Structure formats: C-alpha cells, structure tokens
C-alpha cells in the first residue's frame, strides 16, 4: 500500500497523492468519505431515545463506555426505506473531536482516489447541500459523491453540536 | 552498586530537585519529608550519605543528625546539612551534632553533585 | 550535566501556595497577646521554606520578599521583638503579596513593584529598633567581619555586589611588618572580606593567602594595594561570577541594626557559641573555616581523604564550600562547647553550658571512636507528636489529577462490566453454576470497594475552602464596621477536589451576604438586646451521600415583607399566601437584591441567583431558613463527587431514566381523587395536604406510557430547591449507584437531562435534571395561575 500524505505534498506531487475513501450507500446513491474519519463499523442496536430530538437523531448508544449519538442519514436526507435489519450498518466517525455514529444502508468498500479523479460537482447533485460535497468520482461505472463528512456532521443542520458553525 | 543517598527536606520541590539531580548523577535516592521520617528511613535501609535540611516540622535536622550518630551503623556515615542558615552558630551546632559538613541553600544542581562526589565518590 | 529546573516549578508553586495558606490560617488563629510559640515557629517555618525553595529555583523576588518576612518572624519567635496586632496585619498583607507574586510567576496577573517595596518597607519598619531607611533591601551575604566596627558590608543593597577571589603570597617584608594587616584593613573598608586561608600562625603571615571580597568596588580600586604587598606579582584576583548564581548574595543574614544582639554578626567559631562580638578573629581564624556555601567538619567522621590531604584546597577556592582540613601542626582552636558536645571521643572536658564564656582549647586529631550507647541528646525543640496539621504527612506522593481521573474512569468501566456479567448470569437462572454466581457476587463487592477507595483519592477536606474565610470575615467586617466572630466546625469533612474548587465562590458569596445583610451593626445589636459581636457559623458534615455545608448567622433574619414588596416591584408573581420558604427563595431570583443601599460587598454584580445556579450546576441545592431577629441559615447540599450518583431508575414507556436519589422525597401510587386538572390542563396532586404540580414524564418525553391512567403508575415526589413536584412514571425499577457519563462529550445539552450512565445490560440510561423538570412544572402552574 502506498504511503498516504495529507496536504503535506508539494504542488507537483499533489495530483499523485492517493487518499482512501470508504463508500456506503444511502437509498440509490453512493457516497465516499475520508477513511481517516472512520473509527469503526458496527451493526445497528436500538439506541436509548433522546426526548424531543429531531427524528434523524435516533438516540445514544454505549460504545465501550462512551456515550455516542446515532444519526440516521437516511431519515435526514429522506432516502430509501427506513428499516433496521441485522444488516443495517452504523459507521462510527471521529469528527471534530467527537465520536458520532451514522446509520447507512450498507457499506460497499474502500477505494483509492487521487485529486484529479474527483471532479467538481454540479450544483444540483446529491440529496444534501452542495457545501458538504467535495466532488464526484467515478470508478467502474459507479458514481460516488465524495463528501466532507466532518463539515456535514458539525453543521447546524445535524443538530449534534450546541454551537455549530456553518 | 549505586550509592544510596537519603535526602531529608520538608519542601517537596527541593526534595524533587535534589532527588532528580542525584539520580541523574547515578545515585540512588531515598526521600524523607522531615527528621522523623528520615530517621525511620535510615533505620530501614543502608544509606551512604545523608543530606538534611535543618528547619523541618516534627524533627529538625540537628536532632536527626544527633539521632543518626547515636546509631552504630551511622556513626561514621557522611551527613551534610543543607541550610539557609550559614551562620557560625548553625554550623557550630551542626558540627557539634555530628555533621560532616554543610551546604548552604540555595545551591544549584551542579554544585550539589560536585559536593556529593567529593564525599562519596 | 545541565538540569532543567523548570520541571520542578509546578511542585514549588503548589507547595508555596500551601505554605501561604497555612501561614494565613496560623496568623488568623494567633493570639496576639499571648502567641503560642509552636504557632510562631510554624509561621516562621512556612516563610522559611518558601524562601529556601524560591532561592533554589531562581525566583529571586520571592526569596527577597520572603526573607524580610522571615527575618522579622524569626526575631519575634526568638522574643527579640514583641508581637503586635499591626504586625499580623502586615504579615497577612505580605502573604497576599507573595501569593500574587507566585501567581505572576505562573503567568497569572502581574505584580506591582511599588507594592512590593511598600510591603517590604512596612515589614522593615516593624523591626522596632530599626530605622526604616537603613535596612538593606537585599539580604547581606555572610560576612567575615574581623572587627565589630567594620560595617562596610552594610551598604544598603544599592550597587551591584561583585565577588573577587584574591590570592597572594606577600613579601616577607610585608608579611612580617604590617603590610598584610594594612592590606586586609584596606580591603575591609571597601567591602566584606573573608579570609579563606592564610599561612600558619607560626609563619608570621608568610605564605599563601586566599581571601574573598564581596564589594561594589571594581578590581582596579584595590589591585594596586594587593600588588604592593605581594612579591613580584605573586598575586591573582579573579572575579567569581558563579557565586552570585550560586546565590552567595541571595542568602545570608540581615546585618541587623546596631544594638540588636545577633549571633550572626561575628564571623568564625569564636562568637558562635555566645553573642560576644569578635575582636581578634584574624589572629585565630580556623584555617579553612569559611562560609562558602558548604564545608566539612573535622575531626569528625567521614571527611573525604582527598579533602584531608588537600591543604589548602586551592581547587575549591572559587566554590561555595570548603573542608575542615586536618588541624595539623598548629592546633586548631575550637569552642569548648563544641568539644564538649562531640566529646564522645575526648571525654576530658566537662560539658560547659553554652551560656558560659567559651575559652579555647587545643585538640589533637584522632579518629573519633564509635560512640557507644550514647543517648541522643534531647534537643531544645523536641519532636512533637504529629498531632498538628502543620506537620507534613509521613509519606505521600503527588499524582496528577489526570492519572487519578483515568483510574476513576477505568474503575467505572469495571463496575459496568461487572454489572453486565452479573445480569447475564442472573438471566441464565438455574443454568448458572453456583460458583459463578458466588464469584460474581464477590466481584461486585470488590469492585465497589475498589471504586470507593479510588474515589477517595480525589477527596479533600473542606478545610481547603474554609481556611480562606477567617480572612474574608476579618477584612469585610472591618470594612463594614461590624464585629463578627466566625465559628467553623467539620473542617475535616471530605469532598471531591473538583467540588472543592467550585464551591469556594458560592460559599464566599453566602458568607459575604450574611455579613452584609445578616449581621447588624454593633449598636443595632445592642439595641436589640444582643451581644455587639455577631456570629457566623460555618459547618460541614456528611449526610447520606451528600455533604452538607451550613452558613448561619445570628443577625437580623430575612424580612418577609420587604422581600415580597421587592418581588412585586420586580414584577415577580408573588402572593401573601406564599410560605416563608417560598418567599425566602425569592432572593435567589435573578436581579434580586434587598440591600438598602448598594454597597461594594453585595447588592451589586453577582447575586444570589448566580450562587444558586452554581450550586445546582454541581448537582447540589441550597435552602434557606430564617427567623426575624434571630438569624438566617443557608444550607448547601452537594454530592460528594461528580462522578457517581445514587440514583433511582424509573421506567417510562420502554425507556429507563435515572432520578438522583437526593431529590426524591417519596413515591406513591396515586388515588384518582388526589389528582385535579386546572383550567389550562395543568394537573396537580394533593400530597399530605399540599398541592403539587404533576409532571407526566412520558408526555414531557413524547413516549408511550404503559398505562392509561395515573392510578396504575407511580408518582415520585421531588424537591428541587424548594420547588416540589410529582413526576409520573410507569414504575420504579430500583436503586443504583451509577457512574455519571457526559452526554455532551459527543452530543449537545439536552433540556431536562443532566447526564447519562450505562446500565448493567450495557444500555445507556439518561439521568434526569430534576431542577429543570421541576422548573417546567412550576412554569406550567404559573401559567395556570
């Protein structure tokens, strides 16, 4: 595996810097997020409800002694059928100094991308605001929406953080 | 076999400094918080050199020196008084109590190592 | 090898702060008329310790300031000066100054140089028989003054002192004449001269001389004179810059003002024993006796051979130490008393009391025999039983709070894991091997004990907070013209360090409030038939899983009517029907102040509302009792720790919530007839004649209750800061000690929830914020008005 550097490469090498992305599906769309933000992948277990939280915040679970909020992105972005099966997956993220779990339909794989492979996204793509979208990438006829998951999770939209900044 | 030094001082920071300094110089260091504690620790193990402050709660340095000298195993162990009191009276009392020498506080770590090396190598 | 001293600073800061706190407490406790010598000693020792460490770690300003203080304290403890009340004030002020200097060194705030000077000057002035101007601003180095008249060293710390090492071999002519003597006299006029070594007395000054001169003068000011007596340039003067670094100038004794008997004045052995001034030292200075910073006594055990051989120790001459070399041919001269005391080896002297004139005696060198069964001489200051808090703990280590907290967290995890195992085993019912169940039960006990002892590491006595209050009361009562006595009890009651830090401010505010609003002016008290001196009582004790702290006063009490009037003025919903407790609680409302006039004490800035909020934020509550003319008592209840909570778990729908046990008064199964619905759908329940607002938890949390009517569930009566309410839940599940986890670490604040915990089955349960929920009920009621 090639060594990865993040932002440390010179301008000339920037194009050759390979980053790895975890891809998952939400409804019919496929998303790619920086693998370095992913802590682990777990099965879904019913969380403890938080009263009066928005519907996409499912509640909190105990992750080895840490209280972790669980967000169902399918609800948030109104995608696909919302059902919880033994195959429903929770991606545990480490973003903005916090541990957050997101529920997705399924996790596909890990892919490597270089910056040139990520094309700017047209304004209308994706289910959510383009400001969280880094770009689009395609591989073997798959189209993936490369997402700045950290920015998305710490946004006021997600209602996860008290004083979220836009 | 590293030589063991007993450092008796009620000031934690001085104790820490002395201890760190002497350990860096390759000595073993046993710390004690006052004369009483120092005496207990000296009885509990074999010490090659005692450094003691003078002014301490429970038992002062002079009393410690006298008490140590009264023990056969410490009759001829070097004992240095650390004292801010560089007065002759204090030195004289220290000498009378059986101290080997004195070192005036404040001293720097180098000085301490130098003196200790002179005494126990 | 360079040792980075900064690594020891933190410990130094901590211990100095402790010394300052101890010093303040002792000072406040001191009986000025009849001071306890032990206390004086302890106060002196605190200053002495700070000075010693400050010097070592290079905090010269602290060392200097403390030195002045220490000096004065020393004279008081030696009864050279009488203690006066204004001295205590000055000492307290000095303590404050030192504290701010310490903080400045830690990067908090700055120190006003003028203030340092003012405090120092005041302390110096207090040295009664010492005119303020003449006192040196910096401690003098130890000085060899061969004649009592030589005061060259008393130049009041003006010019920078330099240290010169002077070595010379005088010509025979100078030596046998008075050249050398003249040179020495000359040098003494420009500074402090120490003779480090000189030729044998028999040699009539011929031979190698070595001196140290501490002077403000420059080399060229005296080099000619040295050259004059030394043969063909057989002299060398080098400036010793290391000495200042070693602190040769940063320690020593004040050359006290004339007339003060001072055993430190004379230099050399001869005055050491009594306080005679020395007259003819030069003739008999012990050859290697110096005051260089360290030295070795001889003939005593264990002087290194190398040192004995060196004669004189030229290599050491620049060092702040020296050896007592063997007193060969010319017999050394030592004070009789010393011989008498170390006389184990000699035995032909009768011990002489130190007060007697010491003669001189010749001692021949011989190895000292091992003392046989010699009882340790009883020291003047006998070691006291460590019944005093002043004594350092016999053995303790400092551990960073992070480490302790990590340990607490791990133990918390262990408790949870153990509970999970136990629950899983219980579910197996008959299938579970008995040995497994027994083992797990045993494990439960062990983990509980472990948790308790780990928690206790963070526990500290509340005296850490209480100790600041005598000062607060003293200063404030003086300011307000009131006479107040502070009585404390239960100082050893322990609570968590985190709480200690956070409770200090609210308590300070409560005490100030009692002083300002509670205790009346002396004339008013007398008019009311009370003693002119008011009393503030500060009490701490454990009650259940809480610590209770009471702040009481025997003052005027809270004026119900005035509070009501004020509340109306402020537009608060009040009525004459309110109970006293409810009325008194109004003073905790934001912006409420009953001060007749705005003082700088209270009635402005932070109010009691902030006090209550801070206490609640700690999971505590505060209550008021008061009687007009008799006094007021504020009672603060806090959990012992922020990490564990005694909770009652309740079921609501399919969820479990934890209610802190400390808020629960009772629980009951309600009768339908007890519950009434008010006009705006708010419900109340009658409990023992009182109507309480009902908070239906499943409604509040939008959950489906298992029940359709109230009589099937449970009402839990809670009391949060005087606001009572009944929470309706499906069922009580059980009581547990729960480990508090933060919900906010990865999520935001949730109204009505104060934290989370992990139950035995691994599930998260939320801990309810009872005060907030009671608040909801209250506002509902008020809407119902």
Short mmCIF file of C-alpha atoms in Angstrom, two decimals, chain C residues 403-715:
data_model
loop_
_atom_site.label_atom_id
_atom_site.label_comp_id
_atom_site.label_asym_id
_atom_site.label_seq_id
_atom_site.Cartn_x
_atom_site.Cartn_y
_atom_site.Cartn_z
CA UNK C 403 -3.93 9.99 36.31
CA UNK C 404 -6.46 9.74 39.10
CA UNK C 405 -9.31 10.53 36.76
CA UNK C 406 -8.16 7.93 34.31
CA UNK C 407 -8.16 5.44 37.15
CA UNK C 408 -11.66 6.50 38.18
CA UNK C 409 -12.86 6.07 34.61
CA UNK C 410 -11.36 2.63 34.34
CA UNK C 411 -12.91 1.57 37.61
CA UNK C 412 -16.22 2.96 36.37
CA UNK C 413 -15.92 0.73 33.31
CA UNK C 414 -15.11 -2.19 35.55
CA UNK C 415 -18.23 -1.59 37.63
CA UNK C 416 -20.34 -1.51 34.48
CA UNK C 417 -18.76 -4.67 33.09
CA UNK C 418 -19.24 -6.44 36.39
CA UNK C 419 -22.91 -5.42 36.47
CA UNK C 420 -23.35 -6.72 32.94
CA UNK C 421 -21.81 -10.07 33.81
CA UNK C 422 -23.98 -10.39 36.86
CA UNK C 423 -27.11 -9.57 34.93
CA UNK C 424 -26.26 -12.03 32.17
CA UNK C 425 -25.65 -14.73 34.73
CA UNK C 426 -28.91 -13.99 36.51
CA UNK C 427 -30.75 -14.42 33.22
CA UNK C 428 -29.43 -17.95 32.99
CA UNK C 429 -31.38 -18.65 36.14
CA UNK C 430 -30.99 -22.31 37.07
CA UNK C 431 -28.39 -22.91 34.44
CA UNK C 432 -25.88 -20.64 36.09
CA UNK C 433 -23.32 -22.57 38.12
CA UNK C 434 -23.47 -21.54 41.75
CA UNK C 435 -19.75 -20.97 41.83
CA UNK C 436 -20.07 -18.47 39.01
CA UNK C 437 -22.79 -16.59 40.85
CA UNK C 438 -20.78 -16.58 44.06
CA UNK C 439 -17.71 -15.41 42.22
CA UNK C 440 -19.59 -12.60 40.56
CA UNK C 441 -21.18 -11.54 43.83
CA UNK C 442 -17.73 -11.44 45.35
CA UNK C 443 -16.54 -9.45 42.34
CA UNK C 444 -19.34 -6.98 42.89
CA UNK C 445 -18.15 -6.35 46.45
CA UNK C 446 -14.56 -5.99 45.29
CA UNK C 447 -15.39 -3.54 42.54
CA UNK C 448 -17.49 -1.44 44.91
CA UNK C 449 -14.65 -1.29 47.42
CA UNK C 450 -12.20 -0.53 44.67
CA UNK C 451 -14.42 2.22 43.34
CA UNK C 452 -14.82 3.71 46.76
CA UNK C 453 -11.14 3.79 47.50
CA UNK C 454 -10.27 5.16 44.09
CA UNK C 455 -12.85 7.88 44.51
CA UNK C 456 -11.39 8.74 47.89
CA UNK C 457 -8.11 9.68 46.22
CA UNK C 458 -9.80 12.76 44.84
CA UNK C 459 -11.35 13.61 48.18
CA UNK C 460 -10.04 16.57 50.12
CA UNK C 461 -11.08 18.06 53.44
CA UNK C 462 -13.29 21.10 53.13
CA UNK C 463 -10.79 22.97 55.26
CA UNK C 464 -9.18 23.82 51.92
CA UNK C 465 -12.14 26.10 51.38
CA UNK C 466 -12.95 27.03 54.96
CA UNK C 467 -9.43 28.24 55.57
CA UNK C 468 -9.97 31.27 53.39
CA UNK C 469 -12.99 32.53 55.29
CA UNK C 470 -11.43 33.86 58.51
CA UNK C 471 -9.65 36.33 56.30
CA UNK C 472 -12.77 37.20 54.34
CA UNK C 473 -14.72 37.80 57.55
CA UNK C 474 -11.92 39.74 59.15
CA UNK C 475 -11.44 42.11 56.22
CA UNK C 476 -15.09 42.60 55.42
CA UNK C 477 -16.31 43.13 58.97
CA UNK C 478 -13.68 45.80 59.41
CA UNK C 479 -14.86 47.45 56.24
CA UNK C 480 -18.48 47.39 57.27
CA UNK C 481 -17.80 48.45 60.84
CA UNK C 482 -19.29 45.25 62.20
CA UNK C 483 -17.98 42.93 64.85
CA UNK C 484 -18.11 39.34 63.80
CA UNK C 485 -16.80 36.10 65.11
CA UNK C 486 -16.52 33.17 62.71
CA UNK C 487 -17.04 29.70 64.11
CA UNK C 488 -16.25 26.71 61.94
CA UNK C 489 -16.80 23.04 62.51
CA UNK C 490 -16.40 19.90 60.47
CA UNK C 491 -13.36 21.14 58.57
CA UNK C 492 -12.18 17.59 58.04
CA UNK C 493 -15.31 16.61 56.13
CA UNK C 494 -14.17 15.40 52.74
CA UNK C 495 -15.49 16.02 49.28
CA UNK C 496 -14.24 15.74 45.76
CA UNK C 497 -11.45 18.04 44.67
CA UNK C 498 -13.46 19.26 41.70
CA UNK C 499 -16.26 20.32 44.00
CA UNK C 500 -13.84 21.93 46.43
CA UNK C 501 -12.69 24.21 43.67
CA UNK C 502 -16.18 25.06 42.57
CA UNK C 503 -17.86 25.55 45.93
CA UNK C 504 -15.42 28.18 47.15
CA UNK C 505 -17.00 31.09 45.30
CA UNK C 506 -20.64 30.36 46.14
CA UNK C 507 -19.74 29.88 49.81
CA UNK C 508 -17.75 33.09 49.85
CA UNK C 509 -20.77 34.85 48.50
CA UNK C 510 -23.07 33.35 51.11
CA UNK C 511 -20.73 34.45 53.88
CA UNK C 512 -20.43 37.95 52.48
CA UNK C 513 -24.16 38.05 52.22
CA UNK C 514 -24.56 37.06 55.88
CA UNK C 515 -22.08 39.72 56.87
CA UNK C 516 -23.65 42.39 54.77
CA UNK C 517 -27.35 41.70 55.20
CA UNK C 518 -27.50 39.40 58.20
CA UNK C 519 -25.25 40.67 60.96
CA UNK C 520 -26.33 44.09 62.22
CA UNK C 521 -24.11 46.97 63.24
CA UNK C 522 -22.93 46.70 66.87
CA UNK C 523 -25.20 49.50 68.12
CA UNK C 524 -28.24 47.93 66.49
CA UNK C 525 -27.40 44.58 68.01
CA UNK C 526 -27.03 46.08 71.43
CA UNK C 527 -30.33 47.91 70.98
CA UNK C 528 -31.91 44.58 70.13
CA UNK C 529 -30.53 43.10 73.32
CA UNK C 530 -27.89 41.02 71.56
CA UNK C 531 -24.16 40.89 72.01
CA UNK C 532 -22.47 43.54 69.85
CA UNK C 533 -20.41 40.77 68.34
CA UNK C 534 -22.26 38.77 65.73
CA UNK C 535 -21.50 35.17 64.98
CA UNK C 536 -21.26 33.46 61.62
CA UNK C 537 -21.28 29.72 61.84
CA UNK C 538 -19.77 27.60 59.13
CA UNK C 539 -20.49 23.93 59.44
CA UNK C 540 -19.85 20.89 57.25
CA UNK C 541 -20.95 17.31 57.71
CA UNK C 542 -21.85 14.23 55.73
CA UNK C 543 -25.43 13.19 55.38
CA UNK C 544 -26.17 10.18 53.25
CA UNK C 545 -24.32 10.50 50.00
CA UNK C 546 -24.12 14.24 50.37
CA UNK C 547 -22.01 16.79 52.05
CA UNK C 548 -23.99 19.48 53.80
CA UNK C 549 -22.49 22.90 54.36
CA UNK C 550 -24.31 25.39 56.54
CA UNK C 551 -23.67 29.11 56.66
CA UNK C 552 -25.54 30.54 59.62
CA UNK C 553 -25.67 33.93 61.27
CA UNK C 554 -27.32 35.33 64.36
CA UNK C 555 -28.27 38.52 62.58
CA UNK C 556 -31.49 40.27 61.70
CA UNK C 557 -33.09 37.45 59.74
CA UNK C 558 -34.83 37.82 56.40
CA UNK C 559 -37.61 40.42 56.28
CA UNK C 560 -40.51 38.59 54.63
CA UNK C 561 -42.47 41.70 53.84
CA UNK C 562 -39.57 43.56 52.38
CA UNK C 563 -38.78 40.63 50.12
CA UNK C 564 -42.38 40.39 48.97
CA UNK C 565 -42.53 44.11 48.28
CA UNK C 566 -39.31 43.93 46.36
CA UNK C 567 -40.52 40.96 44.36
CA UNK C 568 -43.70 42.81 43.39
CA UNK C 569 -41.58 45.75 42.35
CA UNK C 570 -39.65 43.41 40.13
CA UNK C 571 -42.82 42.04 38.67
CA UNK C 572 -42.38 38.56 40.06
CA UNK C 573 -45.56 36.56 40.59
CA UNK C 574 -45.99 36.59 44.36
CA UNK C 575 -48.82 36.38 46.82
CA UNK C 576 -49.29 36.77 50.56
CA UNK C 577 -50.21 33.09 50.69
CA UNK C 578 -46.66 32.03 49.88
CA UNK C 579 -44.90 30.03 52.54
CA UNK C 580 -41.84 31.52 54.20
CA UNK C 581 -39.61 29.10 52.34
CA UNK C 582 -41.05 30.24 49.04
CA UNK C 583 -40.63 33.88 49.98
CA UNK C 584 -37.05 33.38 51.12
CA UNK C 585 -36.29 31.54 47.92
CA UNK C 586 -37.16 34.70 46.02
CA UNK C 587 -33.79 36.14 46.96
CA UNK C 588 -32.28 33.60 44.58
CA UNK C 589 -34.21 35.07 41.68
CA UNK C 590 -32.16 36.91 39.09
CA UNK C 591 -31.52 40.56 39.81
CA UNK C 592 -33.00 40.38 43.28
CA UNK C 593 -31.29 42.36 46.00
CA UNK C 594 -32.62 43.68 49.25
CA UNK C 595 -29.66 45.83 50.13
CA UNK C 596 -30.92 49.16 51.41
CA UNK C 597 -28.10 50.79 49.62
CA UNK C 598 -25.71 49.43 47.09
CA UNK C 599 -22.50 48.51 48.84
CA UNK C 600 -19.42 47.16 47.23
CA UNK C 601 -19.96 43.96 49.13
CA UNK C 602 -23.13 42.62 47.71
CA UNK C 603 -26.28 44.03 46.24
CA UNK C 604 -24.42 44.56 43.03
CA UNK C 605 -22.73 42.39 40.46
CA UNK C 606 -23.11 38.72 41.18
CA UNK C 607 -26.26 37.98 43.03
CA UNK C 608 -27.66 35.07 44.92
CA UNK C 609 -29.15 33.80 41.68
CA UNK C 610 -25.65 33.04 40.45
CA UNK C 611 -24.89 31.32 43.74
CA UNK C 612 -27.87 29.06 43.33
CA UNK C 613 -27.09 28.37 39.70
CA UNK C 614 -23.52 27.42 40.53
CA UNK C 615 -24.62 25.12 43.31
CA UNK C 616 -27.20 23.45 41.11
CA UNK C 617 -24.66 23.04 38.36
CA UNK C 618 -22.69 20.92 40.82
CA UNK C 619 -25.70 18.74 41.37
CA UNK C 620 -26.41 20.43 44.67
CA UNK C 621 -29.11 22.58 46.17
CA UNK C 622 -29.40 25.39 48.65
CA UNK C 623 -32.10 26.03 51.24
CA UNK C 624 -32.84 28.98 53.46
CA UNK C 625 -34.24 29.08 56.96
CA UNK C 626 -34.63 32.36 58.73
CA UNK C 627 -36.26 33.93 61.76
CA UNK C 628 -36.69 37.62 62.12
CA UNK C 629 -34.31 38.97 64.73
CA UNK C 630 -32.79 35.55 65.37
CA UNK C 631 -30.79 34.85 62.28
CA UNK C 632 -30.57 33.05 58.97
CA UNK C 633 -29.19 29.72 57.91
CA UNK C 634 -28.31 28.79 54.35
CA UNK C 635 -27.85 25.07 53.83
CA UNK C 636 -25.96 23.83 50.80
CA UNK C 637 -26.20 20.17 49.92
CA UNK C 638 -23.73 18.75 47.44
CA UNK C 639 -22.99 15.29 46.15
CA UNK C 640 -19.64 14.03 47.43
CA UNK C 641 -18.41 13.55 43.95
CA UNK C 642 -19.32 14.45 40.43
CA UNK C 643 -18.55 11.02 39.12
CA UNK C 644 -21.00 8.80 40.95
CA UNK C 645 -24.59 9.32 41.82
CA UNK C 646 -27.07 7.46 43.93
CA UNK C 647 -29.98 7.07 41.62
CA UNK C 648 -33.43 5.60 41.39
CA UNK C 649 -34.12 4.05 38.00
CA UNK C 650 -37.63 4.53 36.73
CA UNK C 651 -39.39 3.06 33.72
CA UNK C 652 -41.23 5.33 31.33
CA UNK C 653 -42.58 3.55 28.29
CA UNK C 654 -39.78 1.32 27.06
CA UNK C 655 -37.09 3.64 28.39
CA UNK C 656 -35.27 3.76 31.69
CA UNK C 657 -34.35 7.03 33.35
CA UNK C 658 -32.32 7.76 36.43
CA UNK C 659 -33.54 10.17 39.10
CA UNK C 660 -30.91 11.40 41.54
CA UNK C 661 -31.95 9.98 44.89
CA UNK C 662 -31.12 13.19 46.71
CA UNK C 663 -34.11 14.94 45.18
CA UNK C 664 -36.63 12.25 45.91
CA UNK C 665 -38.85 12.80 48.93
CA UNK C 666 -41.20 9.87 48.48
CA UNK C 667 -43.05 7.83 45.92
CA UNK C 668 -46.67 6.80 45.99
CA UNK C 669 -49.37 5.16 43.98
CA UNK C 670 -51.90 7.95 43.49
CA UNK C 671 -55.63 7.72 44.05
CA UNK C 672 -57.72 9.16 41.23
CA UNK C 673 -59.34 11.55 43.69
CA UNK C 674 -55.98 13.12 44.59
CA UNK C 675 -55.42 14.47 41.11
CA UNK C 676 -57.04 17.65 39.85
CA UNK C 677 -56.81 19.28 36.47
CA UNK C 678 -56.55 23.04 36.36
CA UNK C 679 -58.03 25.34 33.74
CA UNK C 680 -55.06 25.09 31.41
CA UNK C 681 -54.77 21.31 31.57
CA UNK C 682 -52.04 21.55 34.18
CA UNK C 683 -52.56 18.83 36.75
CA UNK C 684 -51.91 18.91 40.44
CA UNK C 685 -51.84 16.19 43.01
CA UNK C 686 -52.62 16.50 46.65
CA UNK C 687 -49.92 15.01 48.83
CA UNK C 688 -50.24 15.44 52.58
CA UNK C 689 -52.39 18.49 52.20
CA UNK C 690 -50.08 20.13 49.70
CA UNK C 691 -50.96 20.58 46.04
CA UNK C 692 -48.01 19.72 43.86
CA UNK C 693 -47.71 20.17 40.13
CA UNK C 694 -47.65 16.88 38.25
CA UNK C 695 -45.04 16.33 35.57
CA UNK C 696 -46.06 13.46 33.35
CA UNK C 697 -42.73 12.19 32.13
CA UNK C 698 -43.98 10.25 29.14
CA UNK C 699 -45.70 13.40 27.93
CA UNK C 700 -42.63 15.50 28.52
CA UNK C 701 -40.51 13.00 26.63
CA UNK C 702 -43.08 12.10 23.97
CA UNK C 703 -43.11 8.44 24.87
CA UNK C 704 -45.92 5.88 25.03
CA UNK C 705 -46.72 5.05 28.60
CA UNK C 706 -47.64 1.54 29.55
CA UNK C 707 -50.63 2.94 31.45
CA UNK C 708 -53.75 4.73 30.54
CA UNK C 709 -54.47 6.24 33.91
CA UNK C 710 -52.48 7.63 36.78
CA UNK C 711 -53.57 5.10 39.36
CA UNK C 712 -51.62 2.36 37.55
CA UNK C 713 -48.31 4.14 37.74
CA UNK C 714 -46.19 5.82 40.38
CA UNK C 715 -45.83 9.43 41.45
#
